[in-house]
Amino acid sequence: SHEPIVPHDAPADGVAAWTSELFFSGFPTTAIDVEGTFYYLDSAGVLQARRVDGSTKFSIPLGASGTYSVTIGTSTAYVVHPLAGGFPAITAINLSDGAILWQRLTICSAGARTPALSPDGMTVYAVEPTCGPAVPLLRAINAADGTLKWQQSVLASAPPLVAPDGEIFLADAVS
């Protein structure tokens, strides 16, 4: 059995323990790991890793500010973000020291949706939306080195969901 993670008690006076400016263009995501570290991209395009007391664990310039998403694995964060030139990338970052493990450009300037991890943590799944006349692609990326395992044309452009048995689900609005 697992004990719930309670990073800290809320202050009795209701005053925030710490604050930081977040960039919310589009639909960004933030994430928290099992140690309570909070990950987000700030308004300058810097990935911030903040401990529960507000102190900085690490910060990494990733490029430009804009819409982004963060998915946390056991020891790696997978961040979809725009680069300085405007094209998006998926970047794998070591959670212990903030080192960039690999970076993979997406094929469309619209970027990828929030990635999902396989149950064993070995594969990152990302849907890249329609770019021009092409249909969206579901890509399976090797979590260790960023190489492409496979890709498949799909009809949905929403983020993938992965069941505990490894089955991948995609959803999209029906018109």
mmCIF file of C-alpha atoms in Angstrom:
data_model
loop_
_atom_site.group_PDB
_atom_site.id
_atom_site.type_symbol
_atom_site.label_atom_id
_atom_site.label_comp_id
_atom_site.label_asym_id
_atom_site.label_seq_id
_atom_site.Cartn_x
_atom_site.Cartn_y
_atom_site.Cartn_z
ATOM 1 C CA SER A 1 0.000 0.000 0.000
ATOM 2 C CA HIS A 2 1.124 3.520 -0.718
ATOM 3 C CA GLU A 3 0.796 6.456 1.621
ATOM 4 C CA PRO A 4 -0.619 9.586 -0.020
ATOM 5 C CA ILE A 5 1.922 12.260 -0.869
ATOM 6 C CA VAL A 6 1.220 15.424 1.085
ATOM 7 C CA PRO A 7 3.926 17.954 0.158
ATOM 8 C CA HIS A 8 3.102 20.404 2.950
ATOM 9 C CA ASP A 9 0.295 21.737 5.043
ATOM 10 C CA ALA A 10 -1.610 24.734 3.764
ATOM 11 C CA PRO A 11 -0.770 27.865 5.720
ATOM 12 C CA ALA A 12 -3.295 28.603 8.472
ATOM 13 C CA ASP A 13 -3.665 32.206 7.306
ATOM 14 C CA GLY A 14 -4.436 31.213 3.692
ATOM 15 C CA VAL A 15 -1.454 33.155 2.296
ATOM 16 C CA ALA A 16 0.367 31.497 -0.590
ATOM 17 C CA ALA A 17 3.682 29.899 0.370
ATOM 18 C CA TRP A 18 5.185 31.070 -2.948
ATOM 19 C CA THR A 19 4.094 32.222 -6.388
ATOM 20 C CA SER A 20 5.583 32.325 -9.862
ATOM 21 C CA GLU A 21 4.437 33.682 -13.210
ATOM 22 C CA LEU A 22 3.117 30.984 -15.509
ATOM 23 C CA PHE A 23 2.570 31.334 -19.236
ATOM 24 C CA PHE A 24 -0.897 30.232 -20.292
ATOM 25 C CA SER A 25 -1.221 30.552 -24.040
ATOM 26 C CA GLY A 26 -3.379 27.828 -25.469
ATOM 27 C CA PHE A 27 -3.717 24.878 -23.123
ATOM 28 C CA PRO A 28 -0.439 24.305 -21.283
ATOM 29 C CA THR A 29 0.012 21.637 -18.682
ATOM 30 C CA THR A 30 2.024 21.520 -15.541
ATOM 31 C CA ALA A 31 3.122 18.387 -13.753
ATOM 32 C CA ILE A 32 4.234 17.241 -10.339
ATOM 33 C CA ASP A 33 6.492 14.267 -9.637
ATOM 34 C CA VAL A 34 6.371 11.767 -6.757
ATOM 35 C CA GLU A 35 8.731 13.935 -4.694
ATOM 36 C CA GLY A 36 6.391 16.924 -4.994
ATOM 37 C CA THR A 37 8.507 18.896 -7.491
ATOM 38 C CA PHE A 38 6.323 21.093 -9.722
ATOM 39 C CA TYR A 39 7.306 21.508 -13.419
ATOM 40 C CA TYR A 40 6.159 24.309 -15.721
ATOM 41 C CA LEU A 41 7.391 26.521 -18.544
ATOM 42 C CA ASP A 42 7.588 30.169 -17.500
ATOM 43 C CA SER A 43 6.842 33.229 -19.644
ATOM 44 C CA ALA A 44 10.456 33.328 -20.907
ATOM 45 C CA GLY A 45 10.392 29.739 -22.244
ATOM 46 C CA VAL A 46 12.380 28.339 -19.293
ATOM 47 C CA LEU A 47 11.370 24.998 -17.803
ATOM 48 C CA GLN A 48 11.181 25.529 -14.056
ATOM 49 C CA ALA A 49 11.397 22.694 -11.535
ATOM 50 C CA ARG A 50 10.241 24.001 -8.155
ATOM 51 C CA ARG A 51 10.258 22.148 -4.866
ATOM 52 C CA VAL A 52 7.231 22.387 -2.576
ATOM 53 C CA ASP A 53 8.902 25.180 -0.592
ATOM 54 C CA GLY A 54 9.281 27.237 -3.806
ATOM 55 C CA SER A 55 13.044 26.788 -4.107
ATOM 56 C CA THR A 56 14.384 26.009 -7.563
ATOM 57 C CA LYS A 57 15.568 22.448 -8.191
ATOM 58 C CA PHE A 58 16.684 23.429 -11.700
ATOM 59 C CA SER A 59 15.697 25.690 -14.573
ATOM 60 C CA ILE A 60 16.445 25.052 -18.238
ATOM 61 C CA PRO A 61 15.989 27.458 -21.154
ATOM 62 C CA LEU A 62 14.067 25.498 -23.786
ATOM 63 C CA GLY A 63 13.462 28.128 -26.429
ATOM 64 C CA ALA A 64 10.486 30.383 -26.882
ATOM 65 C CA SER A 65 7.442 30.837 -24.708
ATOM 66 C CA GLY A 66 4.182 29.440 -25.990
ATOM 67 C CA THR A 67 1.881 26.474 -25.658
ATOM 68 C CA TYR A 68 3.583 23.510 -24.034
ATOM 69 C CA SER A 69 2.888 20.344 -22.093
ATOM 70 C CA VAL A 70 4.793 18.277 -19.551
ATOM 71 C CA THR A 71 4.515 14.533 -18.874
ATOM 72 C CA ILE A 72 6.422 12.989 -15.968
ATOM 73 C CA GLY A 73 7.932 9.511 -16.067
ATOM 74 C CA THR A 74 9.855 7.704 -13.341
ATOM 75 C CA SER A 75 13.103 9.624 -13.872
ATOM 76 C CA THR A 76 12.412 11.748 -16.960
ATOM 77 C CA ALA A 77 10.155 14.662 -17.924
ATOM 78 C CA TYR A 78 8.933 14.811 -21.526
ATOM 79 C CA VAL A 79 8.179 18.385 -22.577
ATOM 80 C CA VAL A 80 6.496 19.528 -25.793
ATOM 81 C CA HIS A 81 7.506 23.145 -26.362
ATOM 82 C CA PRO A 82 8.365 25.700 -29.045
ATOM 83 C CA LEU A 83 12.016 26.281 -29.890
ATOM 84 C CA ALA A 84 13.469 29.761 -30.439
ATOM 85 C CA GLY A 85 12.785 29.500 -34.182
ATOM 86 C CA GLY A 86 9.134 28.716 -33.561
ATOM 87 C CA PHE A 87 9.172 25.018 -34.435
ATOM 88 C CA PRO A 88 8.151 22.716 -31.617
ATOM 89 C CA ALA A 89 10.115 19.852 -30.156
ATOM 90 C CA ILE A 90 9.729 17.054 -27.665
ATOM 91 C CA THR A 91 12.552 17.210 -25.126
ATOM 92 C CA ALA A 92 13.432 14.542 -22.542
ATOM 93 C CA ILE A 93 14.891 15.939 -19.316
ATOM 94 C CA ASN A 94 16.495 14.056 -16.427
ATOM 95 C CA LEU A 95 14.438 14.781 -13.293
ATOM 96 C CA SER A 96 17.362 14.537 -10.888
ATOM 97 C CA ASP A 97 19.658 17.156 -12.433
ATOM 98 C CA GLY A 98 17.789 18.810 -15.315
ATOM 99 C CA ALA A 99 20.115 17.481 -18.007
ATOM 100 C CA ILE A 100 18.629 17.303 -21.497
ATOM 101 C CA LEU A 101 18.715 13.642 -22.547
ATOM 102 C CA TRP A 102 17.394 14.087 -26.089
ATOM 103 C CA GLN A 103 15.356 16.430 -28.227
ATOM 104 C CA ARG A 104 13.219 15.572 -31.235
ATOM 105 C CA LEU A 105 11.661 18.112 -33.588
ATOM 106 C CA THR A 106 8.032 17.584 -34.458
ATOM 107 C CA ILE A 107 7.101 17.469 -38.123
ATOM 108 C CA CYS A 108 4.478 20.194 -37.989
ATOM 109 C CA SER A 109 4.722 23.739 -36.694
ATOM 110 C CA ALA A 110 1.510 23.085 -34.751
ATOM 111 C CA GLY A 111 3.531 20.810 -32.446
ATOM 112 C CA ALA A 112 2.505 17.641 -30.692
ATOM 113 C CA ARG A 113 -0.163 17.073 -28.090
ATOM 114 C CA THR A 114 0.573 16.127 -24.488
ATOM 115 C CA PRO A 115 2.593 12.908 -24.712
ATOM 116 C CA ALA A 116 1.709 9.699 -22.881
ATOM 117 C CA LEU A 117 3.993 6.952 -21.617
ATOM 118 C CA SER A 118 3.702 3.222 -22.059
ATOM 119 C CA PRO A 119 3.133 1.303 -18.799
ATOM 120 C CA ASP A 120 6.770 0.153 -18.796
ATOM 121 C CA GLY A 121 8.041 3.709 -19.444
ATOM 122 C CA MET A 122 9.949 2.599 -22.550
ATOM 123 C CA THR A 123 7.812 4.411 -25.150
ATOM 124 C CA VAL A 124 6.542 7.985 -25.454
ATOM 125 C CA TYR A 125 3.367 8.313 -27.536
ATOM 126 C CA ALA A 126 2.602 11.672 -29.130
ATOM 127 C CA VAL A 127 -0.024 12.765 -31.628
ATOM 128 C CA GLU A 128 1.138 15.389 -34.092
ATOM 129 C CA PRO A 129 -1.856 17.240 -35.528
ATOM 130 C CA THR A 130 -2.686 17.808 -39.176
ATOM 131 C CA CYS A 131 -0.067 19.847 -41.002
ATOM 132 C CA GLY A 132 -1.158 20.843 -44.484
ATOM 133 C CA PRO A 133 -3.011 18.101 -46.344
ATOM 134 C CA ALA A 134 -1.592 15.318 -44.154
ATOM 135 C CA VAL A 135 -3.601 13.548 -41.467
ATOM 136 C CA PRO A 136 -2.473 13.521 -37.813
ATOM 137 C CA LEU A 137 0.204 11.016 -36.858
ATOM 138 C CA LEU A 138 0.489 8.925 -33.727
ATOM 139 C CA ARG A 139 4.209 8.471 -33.116
ATOM 140 C CA ALA A 140 5.856 5.941 -30.826
ATOM 141 C CA ILE A 141 9.200 7.312 -29.666
ATOM 142 C CA ASN A 142 11.899 5.400 -27.807
ATOM 143 C CA ALA A 143 11.922 6.997 -24.338
ATOM 144 C CA ALA A 144 15.639 6.248 -23.863
ATOM 145 C CA ASP A 145 17.037 8.017 -26.923
ATOM 146 C CA GLY A 146 14.233 9.777 -28.834
ATOM 147 C CA THR A 147 14.391 7.579 -31.921
ATOM 148 C CA LEU A 148 11.192 6.818 -33.788
ATOM 149 C CA LYS A 149 9.863 3.294 -33.189
ATOM 150 C CA TRP A 150 6.846 3.612 -35.489
ATOM 151 C CA GLN A 151 4.177 6.019 -36.658
ATOM 152 C CA GLN A 152 0.588 5.604 -37.766
ATOM 153 C CA SER A 153 -1.884 7.925 -39.460
ATOM 154 C CA VAL A 154 -4.864 8.531 -37.181
ATOM 155 C CA LEU A 155 -8.160 10.377 -37.411
ATOM 156 C CA ALA A 156 -7.900 12.049 -33.990
ATOM 157 C CA SER A 157 -5.674 14.913 -32.930
ATOM 158 C CA ALA A 158 -6.302 14.726 -29.175
ATOM 159 C CA PRO A 159 -3.563 13.532 -26.795
ATOM 160 C CA PRO A 160 -3.234 9.755 -26.525
ATOM 161 C CA LEU A 161 -4.270 7.827 -23.429
ATOM 162 C CA VAL A 162 -2.505 4.578 -22.558
ATOM 163 C CA ALA A 163 -4.231 1.893 -20.497
ATOM 164 C CA PRO A 164 -2.312 -0.186 -17.932
ATOM 165 C CA ASP A 165 -2.272 -3.087 -20.425
ATOM 166 C CA GLY A 166 -0.600 -0.854 -23.060
ATOM 167 C CA GLU A 167 -3.663 -0.323 -25.246
ATOM 168 C CA ILE A 168 -3.668 3.178 -26.780
ATOM 169 C CA PHE A 169 -6.860 5.244 -26.926
ATOM 170 C CA LEU A 170 -7.421 8.350 -29.051
ATOM 171 C CA ALA A 171 -10.461 10.600 -28.920
ATOM 172 C CA ASP A 172 -11.656 13.516 -30.975
ATOM 173 C CA ALA A 173 -14.721 15.672 -31.239
ATOM 174 C CA VAL A 174 -17.483 14.343 -33.450
ATOM 175 C CA SER A 175 -19.203 16.866 -35.669
#
